[in-house]
Amino acid sequence: MSNHFVRLVEPLDPKEPLKKFFNLNKLEDARYARLPFSIRVLLEAAIRNCDDFLVKKEDVENILNWKVVQYKNVEVPFKPARVILQDFTGVPAVVDFAAMRDAVKKLGGDPEKINPICPADLVIDHSIQVDFNRGSDSLQKNQDLEFERNKERFEFLKWGSQAFQNMRIIPPGSGIIHQVNLEYLARVVFDQDGYYYPDSVVGTDSHTTMIDGLGVLGWGVGGIEAEAVMLGQPISMVLPEVVGYKLLGNPQPLVTSTDIVLTITKHLRQVGVVGKFVEFFGPGVAQLSIADRATIANMCPEYGATAAYFPVDDISIGYLMQTGRDKENVMCTRKYLEAVGMLRDFKNSAQDPDFTQVVELDLHTVVPCCSGPKRPQDKVAVSDMKKDFETCLGAKQGFKGFQIAPDFHNNKVKFTFEGCDFELAHGSVVIAAITSCTNTSNPSVMLGAGLLAKKAVEAGLTVKPYVKTSLSPGSGVVTYYLRESGVMHYLSQLGFDVVGYGCMTCIGNSGPLPESVVEAITKGDLVAVGVLSGNRNFEGRVHPNTRANYLASPPLVIAYAIAGTIRIDFEKEPLGINASGKKIFLKDIWPTRNEIQAVEHQFVIPGMFKEVYQKIETVNKSWNALDAPSDKLYTWNPKSTYIKSPPFFDGLTLALQTPKSIEDAYVLLSFGDSVTTDHISPAGNIARNSPAARYLTSRGLTPREFNSYGSRRGNDAVMARGTFANIRLVNKFINKQGPQTVHFPSGETLDVFDAAERYKQAGHPLIVLAGKEYGAGSSRDWAAKGPFLLGVKAVLAESYERIHRSNLVGMGVIPLQYLPGEDAETLGLTGRERYTIILPEKLKPQMNVQIKLDTGKTFHATMRFDTDVELTYFHNGGILNYMIRKMAS
């Protein structure tokens, strides 16, 4: 082994000399014991992979010296142990791999060099929709429709699992990616190629951070970056600051883990943790189960951190046993972590490492809450929900406002549903979904919902039939324990039937609302409400007709479904009145923590996990029956509207092209703050009047066959047309919401795609202007690929979400950032100017570049290529071009 640190290698057990590990304690360096536990994982990976090429000895020294260099923008490489993908992001990754094989062959190389070196798991969980939601046959109907719509995509993925090594596919119907990762895929410690080392993972879904709750360091990356990792490249990252989050006390009896994470999300947004690791410590951590910790880690993207790490402790080890992991492997895991100083005792403050900053939360101060109506960080105590919503109704259009005139606040619209008369008002709940990896992985909140449903049914409460209720568990284990504990029957009686195993409503696959409900909402211009146990509630994401969406715990989802409105004060107003005329309040049916724990201890057992997961790769008969081609090069079908060879590598040569200045660019769109990847590249339904719909219609498809944008990410023609196609898009050039812009040469208002096409035909480059947090939300590579295909050469923003900036870099789009204290307003930019961005011959990370306007004005902005590696990618026209040249040469 040509490794500077081979002297650290020793067997974990003298009786098994071939099973070794790098013993970091043998560094005999006092700095190691002071490192945050999350940084120790980075250090071990650097030491084990130190080859003086991709990972150098200086990198190891920089990580050891974290306390000193954390503020100095020092770049270090990180080679994660594995990669995880879901199908919305996994399909374009496999499409890119297939196209890269073609490109390498054209350049005279061996196409089979394009092969994952780093192990990758792809979980198909984003394709199923809530088309049917009432009745015991809803699950089967939705799964049948899922295969009908996605058969071509699934065949392609099955081809990928056979054509590429080191890629495992978890079939549809198995569960949600992050719950499957938590309950089954995560190793905590790898035992591979004769070495033990910490499990770590990057994923093409921003909520990959959920696995941090188990002590596996992981975070979301762009699909483009993940592809490079799969091909053996390390991630190039700036060594992060680590915020220590100290938890104290015990939660109150009525508080759920959802309430805790929404409180933490708001708190850390205020602290400011973008680009940083958060590491949890303190005696309060010992009061939290792994499911609770995973819920907190899951919403890491919502509070803006890169990772939200809970080091492994004995509760983590106990969870591995509870979920049916091999006992001998679990014992080796504990022994290894103890040997390298990575096993945590949260009650022992002597173990507390150094942190950049420490903030605290007393768990006893947390109260039941929701978040909304448009952002996950906007926490509202349940006791304030009615008042807060009514304030939002009249407030100015924005994150906390709908700008409804006061005279219309009490509007009501009558409608008929299934032969009965009902009425809707502002605040009426029309979607109530127990969904998402955030909460369905947590037995305490799921069983809490089940027990609340039982008490509600026994008290004579019902849910109005027009409310679209649904239950989409994160794995078959959830269904198992809900059924065995006897609460599933009561959930079904309230309309919460199992509708599928996948992200569903949380990703925007909420399916259609009844036509009479949509007509009533439209007629009254009503602010209708969706309540979901999810992690994202951005405008236009959950459903086009729910302008207000609130994140809530599963028991609260049921409570609001029964109430039928968000405009209720649970402390003063009854949930409903039963047939006997008795008022039933929420406090009458809310289960206690002790009730929930008793049921959990009895029914959530290792045998369930073993039974569900031992057949996970073979249980789906429809998947097993799929016939996929076996060729190593994919045969593209020109008639396909799902899978298409992308144009990213057209005309690619081995020779590098020198980057040129961007001259006289028009502004395609001008945005304010918090433009999300959902705004840039929506995942949900394809509007019938959109450019994507016109394209699909021209290919002979009917609206019923459109499926969603997310399902069509393997087809660049659809995705380019779907870029900036969110119906809630707010473009400063247009005085109303909608996916349109002004084509300045003609003065016409056009769909964004059509305007971009006109600019492209005339040879005009484009840029986008934006405010703070540009690209917040899901780690969506098409939010960078789409603008690239529209001809966007650069984005000028006040700040970026970490993953989206990385994706822009990966596509060769320049992320420019205003200098501190400057923005479009202070510089007097209208977006109607033409912009020339001057690139000097020699580029450096984070250098300032000059921007000239056709008005004669000049200013500077920072070019956010943060590392030398990112500049290398830019010189190659993007990370994938770099990999192709590397493999073909």
Short mmCIF file of N, CA and C in Angstrom, two decimals, residues 666-778:
data_model
loop_
_atom_site.label_atom_id
_atom_site.label_comp_id
_atom_site.label_asym_id
_atom_site.label_seq_id
_atom_site.Cartn_x
_atom_site.Cartn_y
_atom_site.Cartn_z
N TYR A 666 -28.52 39.22 -22.43
CA TYR A 666 -29.81 39.69 -21.96
C TYR A 666 -30.14 38.98 -20.63
N VAL A 667 -31.00 39.60 -19.82
CA VAL A 667 -31.49 38.96 -18.60
C VAL A 667 -32.77 38.21 -18.94
N LEU A 668 -32.73 36.90 -18.75
CA LEU A 668 -33.91 36.08 -19.05
C LEU A 668 -34.99 36.28 -18.01
N LEU A 669 -34.58 36.32 -16.73
CA LEU A 669 -35.52 36.47 -15.62
C LEU A 669 -34.86 37.27 -14.51
N SER A 670 -35.67 38.01 -13.77
CA SER A 670 -35.17 38.75 -12.61
C SER A 670 -36.02 38.37 -11.40
N PHE A 671 -35.34 37.86 -10.36
CA PHE A 671 -36.04 37.30 -9.19
C PHE A 671 -35.71 38.07 -7.92
N GLY A 672 -36.55 37.84 -6.90
CA GLY A 672 -36.26 38.28 -5.55
C GLY A 672 -35.58 37.17 -4.77
N ASP A 673 -35.88 37.07 -3.48
CA ASP A 673 -35.23 36.09 -2.61
C ASP A 673 -35.93 34.73 -2.67
N SER A 674 -35.20 33.72 -2.21
CA SER A 674 -35.73 32.37 -1.97
C SER A 674 -36.41 31.74 -3.18
N VAL A 675 -35.80 31.91 -4.34
CA VAL A 675 -36.26 31.17 -5.52
C VAL A 675 -35.73 29.75 -5.37
N THR A 676 -36.64 28.78 -5.32
CA THR A 676 -36.26 27.40 -5.03
C THR A 676 -36.04 26.60 -6.31
N THR A 677 -35.47 25.42 -6.13
CA THR A 677 -35.31 24.52 -7.29
C THR A 677 -36.66 24.05 -7.79
N ASP A 678 -37.71 24.12 -6.94
CA ASP A 678 -39.07 23.83 -7.41
C ASP A 678 -39.54 24.91 -8.38
N HIS A 679 -39.14 26.15 -8.14
CA HIS A 679 -39.48 27.23 -9.08
C HIS A 679 -38.71 27.05 -10.40
N ILE A 680 -37.45 26.65 -10.28
CA ILE A 680 -36.59 26.56 -11.47
C ILE A 680 -36.92 25.32 -12.29
N SER A 681 -37.11 24.20 -11.62
CA SER A 681 -37.39 22.94 -12.33
C SER A 681 -38.42 22.14 -11.55
N PRO A 682 -39.71 22.43 -11.73
CA PRO A 682 -40.74 21.75 -10.94
C PRO A 682 -40.75 20.25 -11.18
N ALA A 683 -41.19 19.52 -10.15
CA ALA A 683 -41.24 18.06 -10.24
C ALA A 683 -42.65 17.55 -10.48
N GLY A 684 -43.65 18.40 -10.24
CA GLY A 684 -45.04 17.96 -10.25
C GLY A 684 -45.68 17.91 -11.62
N ASN A 685 -46.99 18.17 -11.63
CA ASN A 685 -47.77 17.95 -12.85
C ASN A 685 -47.39 18.93 -13.96
N ILE A 686 -47.63 18.51 -15.21
CA ILE A 686 -47.32 19.31 -16.39
C ILE A 686 -48.59 20.04 -16.82
N ALA A 687 -48.59 21.37 -16.68
CA ALA A 687 -49.78 22.16 -17.01
C ALA A 687 -50.12 21.99 -18.50
N ARG A 688 -51.40 21.94 -18.79
CA ARG A 688 -51.86 21.64 -20.16
C ARG A 688 -51.55 22.76 -21.16
N ASN A 689 -51.28 23.96 -20.65
CA ASN A 689 -51.00 25.09 -21.56
C ASN A 689 -49.51 25.43 -21.60
N SER A 690 -48.66 24.51 -21.15
CA SER A 690 -47.23 24.78 -21.04
C SER A 690 -46.47 24.34 -22.29
N PRO A 691 -45.25 24.86 -22.49
CA PRO A 691 -44.42 24.39 -23.62
C PRO A 691 -44.18 22.88 -23.59
N ALA A 692 -44.00 22.31 -22.38
CA ALA A 692 -43.78 20.87 -22.28
C ALA A 692 -45.02 20.10 -22.75
N ALA A 693 -46.19 20.62 -22.38
CA ALA A 693 -47.44 19.97 -22.81
C ALA A 693 -47.58 20.04 -24.33
N ARG A 694 -47.22 21.18 -24.91
CA ARG A 694 -47.32 21.31 -26.38
C ARG A 694 -46.38 20.33 -27.06
N TYR A 695 -45.18 20.15 -26.48
CA TYR A 695 -44.23 19.19 -27.05
C TYR A 695 -44.78 17.77 -26.97
N LEU A 696 -45.29 17.38 -25.80
CA LEU A 696 -45.80 16.02 -25.63
C LEU A 696 -47.01 15.78 -26.52
N THR A 697 -47.86 16.79 -26.66
CA THR A 697 -49.02 16.68 -27.56
C THR A 697 -48.56 16.47 -29.00
N SER A 698 -47.51 17.17 -29.39
CA SER A 698 -46.99 17.02 -30.75
C SER A 698 -46.43 15.62 -30.99
N ARG A 699 -46.08 14.93 -29.87
CA ARG A 699 -45.58 13.55 -29.99
C ARG A 699 -46.71 12.53 -29.87
N GLY A 700 -47.96 13.01 -29.86
CA GLY A 700 -49.10 12.11 -29.89
C GLY A 700 -49.64 11.71 -28.53
N LEU A 701 -49.22 12.38 -27.45
CA LEU A 701 -49.69 12.03 -26.11
C LEU A 701 -50.91 12.85 -25.72
N THR A 702 -51.77 12.28 -24.91
CA THR A 702 -52.92 12.99 -24.35
C THR A 702 -52.54 13.49 -22.96
N PRO A 703 -53.25 14.50 -22.41
CA PRO A 703 -52.92 15.00 -21.07
C PRO A 703 -52.86 13.91 -20.01
N ARG A 704 -53.68 12.88 -20.14
CA ARG A 704 -53.67 11.78 -19.15
C ARG A 704 -52.31 11.07 -19.14
N GLU A 705 -51.60 11.15 -20.28
CA GLU A 705 -50.31 10.44 -20.40
C GLU A 705 -49.10 11.33 -20.10
N PHE A 706 -49.35 12.59 -19.74
CA PHE A 706 -48.23 13.51 -19.52
C PHE A 706 -47.33 13.07 -18.37
N ASN A 707 -47.94 12.48 -17.32
CA ASN A 707 -47.20 12.14 -16.10
C ASN A 707 -46.66 13.43 -15.49
N SER A 708 -45.54 13.39 -14.79
CA SER A 708 -45.01 14.57 -14.10
C SER A 708 -43.65 14.96 -14.69
N TYR A 709 -43.20 16.18 -14.37
CA TYR A 709 -41.86 16.59 -14.78
C TYR A 709 -40.81 15.67 -14.18
N GLY A 710 -41.01 15.33 -12.91
CA GLY A 710 -40.03 14.48 -12.25
C GLY A 710 -39.83 13.15 -12.95
N SER A 711 -40.91 12.60 -13.47
CA SER A 711 -40.82 11.30 -14.14
C SER A 711 -40.19 11.41 -15.53
N ARG A 712 -40.10 12.62 -16.06
CA ARG A 712 -39.58 12.80 -17.42
C ARG A 712 -38.18 13.41 -17.44
N ARG A 713 -37.45 13.27 -16.32
CA ARG A 713 -36.11 13.85 -16.25
C ARG A 713 -35.09 13.12 -17.10
N GLY A 714 -35.49 12.04 -17.73
CA GLY A 714 -34.61 11.36 -18.67
C GLY A 714 -34.73 11.89 -20.08
N ASN A 715 -35.57 12.94 -20.26
CA ASN A 715 -35.79 13.51 -21.59
C ASN A 715 -35.52 15.01 -21.54
N ASP A 716 -34.41 15.44 -22.13
CA ASP A 716 -34.03 16.85 -22.06
C ASP A 716 -35.01 17.77 -22.79
N ALA A 717 -35.70 17.26 -23.81
CA ALA A 717 -36.65 18.10 -24.56
C ALA A 717 -37.81 18.52 -23.66
N VAL A 718 -38.26 17.62 -22.80
CA VAL A 718 -39.32 17.96 -21.85
C VAL A 718 -38.78 18.87 -20.75
N MET A 719 -37.60 18.53 -20.25
CA MET A 719 -37.08 19.24 -19.08
C MET A 719 -36.65 20.67 -19.42
N ALA A 720 -36.11 20.88 -20.62
CA ALA A 720 -35.76 22.25 -21.01
C ALA A 720 -37.03 23.10 -21.07
N ARG A 721 -38.10 22.51 -21.59
CA ARG A 721 -39.38 23.24 -21.67
C ARG A 721 -40.02 23.41 -20.30
N GLY A 722 -39.65 22.54 -19.37
CA GLY A 722 -40.19 22.64 -18.01
C GLY A 722 -39.37 23.53 -17.10
N THR A 723 -38.28 24.10 -17.60
CA THR A 723 -37.43 24.98 -16.79
C THR A 723 -38.12 26.32 -16.58
N PHE A 724 -38.18 26.74 -15.32
CA PHE A 724 -38.90 27.96 -14.91
C PHE A 724 -40.39 27.87 -15.29
N ALA A 725 -40.95 26.66 -15.19
CA ALA A 725 -42.36 26.46 -15.59
C ALA A 725 -43.31 26.39 -14.39
N ASN A 726 -42.81 26.72 -13.19
CA ASN A 726 -43.67 26.70 -12.00
C ASN A 726 -44.72 27.80 -12.10
N ILE A 727 -45.98 27.44 -11.87
CA ILE A 727 -47.07 28.41 -12.02
C ILE A 727 -47.01 29.51 -10.96
N ARG A 728 -46.24 29.30 -9.89
CA ARG A 728 -46.11 30.30 -8.83
C ARG A 728 -44.84 31.15 -8.99
N LEU A 729 -44.19 31.06 -10.13
CA LEU A 729 -42.97 31.82 -10.38
C LEU A 729 -43.27 33.33 -10.33
N VAL A 730 -42.43 34.06 -9.60
CA VAL A 730 -42.58 35.52 -9.53
C VAL A 730 -41.36 36.16 -10.20
N ASN A 731 -41.58 36.64 -11.41
CA ASN A 731 -40.55 37.29 -12.21
C ASN A 731 -40.80 38.80 -12.19
N LYS A 732 -39.80 39.57 -11.82
CA LYS A 732 -39.99 41.02 -11.68
C LYS A 732 -40.39 41.71 -12.97
N PHE A 733 -40.17 41.05 -14.11
CA PHE A 733 -40.55 41.65 -15.39
C PHE A 733 -42.06 41.55 -15.65
N ILE A 734 -42.73 40.69 -14.88
CA ILE A 734 -44.15 40.44 -15.10
C ILE A 734 -44.90 40.83 -13.83
N ASN A 735 -46.07 41.44 -13.96
CA ASN A 735 -46.78 41.93 -12.77
C ASN A 735 -47.73 40.90 -12.17
N LYS A 736 -47.54 39.64 -12.50
CA LYS A 736 -48.37 38.57 -11.90
C LYS A 736 -47.55 37.28 -11.85
N GLN A 737 -48.01 36.33 -11.01
CA GLN A 737 -47.34 35.04 -10.93
C GLN A 737 -47.53 34.27 -12.23
N GLY A 738 -46.51 33.53 -12.63
CA GLY A 738 -46.64 32.69 -13.81
C GLY A 738 -45.31 32.47 -14.50
N PRO A 739 -45.21 31.40 -15.28
CA PRO A 739 -43.94 31.03 -15.92
C PRO A 739 -43.68 31.77 -17.22
N GLN A 740 -43.67 33.09 -17.15
CA GLN A 740 -43.47 33.90 -18.36
C GLN A 740 -42.41 34.97 -18.14
N THR A 741 -41.93 35.54 -19.23
CA THR A 741 -40.96 36.63 -19.15
C THR A 741 -41.12 37.55 -20.35
N VAL A 742 -40.36 38.64 -20.35
CA VAL A 742 -40.39 39.58 -21.47
C VAL A 742 -39.20 39.30 -22.38
N HIS A 743 -39.50 39.15 -23.67
CA HIS A 743 -38.45 39.04 -24.68
C HIS A 743 -38.13 40.46 -25.12
N PHE A 744 -37.00 41.01 -24.61
CA PHE A 744 -36.75 42.44 -24.74
C PHE A 744 -36.59 42.94 -26.18
N PRO A 745 -35.95 42.17 -27.08
CA PRO A 745 -35.84 42.70 -28.45
C PRO A 745 -37.18 42.99 -29.10
N SER A 746 -38.20 42.17 -28.78
CA SER A 746 -39.52 42.38 -29.39
C SER A 746 -40.51 43.05 -28.46
N GLY A 747 -40.23 43.00 -27.14
CA GLY A 747 -41.15 43.54 -26.16
C GLY A 747 -42.31 42.62 -25.84
N GLU A 748 -42.32 41.42 -26.42
CA GLU A 748 -43.42 40.47 -26.20
C GLU A 748 -43.26 39.73 -24.87
N THR A 749 -44.40 39.40 -24.26
CA THR A 749 -44.43 38.53 -23.10
C THR A 749 -44.65 37.10 -23.58
N LEU A 750 -43.71 36.21 -23.25
CA LEU A 750 -43.73 34.83 -23.75
C LEU A 750 -43.50 33.85 -22.61
N ASP A 751 -43.86 32.58 -22.84
CA ASP A 751 -43.41 31.52 -21.93
C ASP A 751 -41.89 31.54 -21.90
N VAL A 752 -41.31 31.22 -20.75
CA VAL A 752 -39.86 31.34 -20.57
C VAL A 752 -39.10 30.56 -21.64
N PHE A 753 -39.51 29.34 -21.91
CA PHE A 753 -38.82 28.52 -22.91
C PHE A 753 -38.86 29.18 -24.28
N ASP A 754 -40.02 29.69 -24.66
CA ASP A 754 -40.17 30.30 -25.99
C ASP A 754 -39.29 31.55 -26.11
N ALA A 755 -39.20 32.34 -25.04
CA ALA A 755 -38.33 33.52 -25.07
C ALA A 755 -36.87 33.10 -25.20
N ALA A 756 -36.48 32.08 -24.44
CA ALA A 756 -35.09 31.60 -24.49
C ALA A 756 -34.73 31.09 -25.88
N GLU A 757 -35.68 30.42 -26.53
CA GLU A 757 -35.44 29.91 -27.89
C GLU A 757 -35.20 31.06 -28.87
N ARG A 758 -35.97 32.12 -28.71
CA ARG A 758 -35.78 33.28 -29.60
C ARG A 758 -34.40 33.90 -29.40
N TYR A 759 -34.00 34.04 -28.13
CA TYR A 759 -32.67 34.58 -27.85
C TYR A 759 -31.59 33.68 -28.45
N LYS A 760 -31.78 32.37 -28.30
CA LYS A 760 -30.78 31.41 -28.79
C LYS A 760 -30.66 31.48 -30.31
N GLN A 761 -31.80 31.57 -30.99
CA GLN A 761 -31.78 31.64 -32.46
C GLN A 761 -31.08 32.90 -32.96
N ALA A 762 -31.15 33.95 -32.15
CA ALA A 762 -30.49 35.21 -32.53
C ALA A 762 -29.04 35.27 -32.05
N GLY A 763 -28.60 34.22 -31.35
CA GLY A 763 -27.21 34.16 -30.88
C GLY A 763 -26.93 35.01 -29.65
N HIS A 764 -27.97 35.30 -28.85
CA HIS A 764 -27.79 36.14 -27.67
C HIS A 764 -27.58 35.27 -26.41
N PRO A 765 -26.49 35.47 -25.66
CA PRO A 765 -26.34 34.76 -24.39
C PRO A 765 -27.30 35.34 -23.35
N LEU A 766 -27.54 34.55 -22.29
CA LEU A 766 -28.51 34.94 -21.27
C LEU A 766 -27.90 34.84 -19.87
N ILE A 767 -28.42 35.66 -18.96
CA ILE A 767 -28.10 35.51 -17.54
C ILE A 767 -29.40 35.60 -16.76
N VAL A 768 -29.32 35.26 -15.46
CA VAL A 768 -30.46 35.36 -14.55
C VAL A 768 -30.03 36.22 -13.37
N LEU A 769 -30.89 37.13 -12.94
CA LEU A 769 -30.65 37.93 -11.74
C LEU A 769 -31.50 37.37 -10.60
N ALA A 770 -30.93 37.30 -9.39
CA ALA A 770 -31.66 36.74 -8.25
C ALA A 770 -31.22 37.38 -6.95
N GLY A 771 -32.01 37.14 -5.89
CA GLY A 771 -31.71 37.67 -4.57
C GLY A 771 -30.99 36.67 -3.70
N LYS A 772 -31.43 36.56 -2.46
CA LYS A 772 -30.79 35.65 -1.50
C LYS A 772 -31.33 34.23 -1.66
N GLU A 773 -30.51 33.26 -1.27
CA GLU A 773 -30.89 31.83 -1.21
C GLU A 773 -31.38 31.32 -2.56
N TYR A 774 -30.73 31.72 -3.63
CA TYR A 774 -31.13 31.22 -4.95
C TYR A 774 -30.84 29.72 -5.02
N GLY A 775 -31.84 28.95 -5.45
CA GLY A 775 -31.67 27.50 -5.57
C GLY A 775 -31.91 26.73 -4.29
N ALA A 776 -32.62 27.34 -3.33
CA ALA A 776 -32.96 26.62 -2.09
C ALA A 776 -33.87 25.44 -2.43
N GLY A 777 -33.89 24.46 -1.52
CA GLY A 777 -34.78 23.32 -1.72
C GLY A 777 -34.08 22.07 -2.17
N SER A 778 -34.77 21.28 -2.97
CA SER A 778 -34.29 19.94 -3.35
C SER A 778 -33.00 20.01 -4.16
#
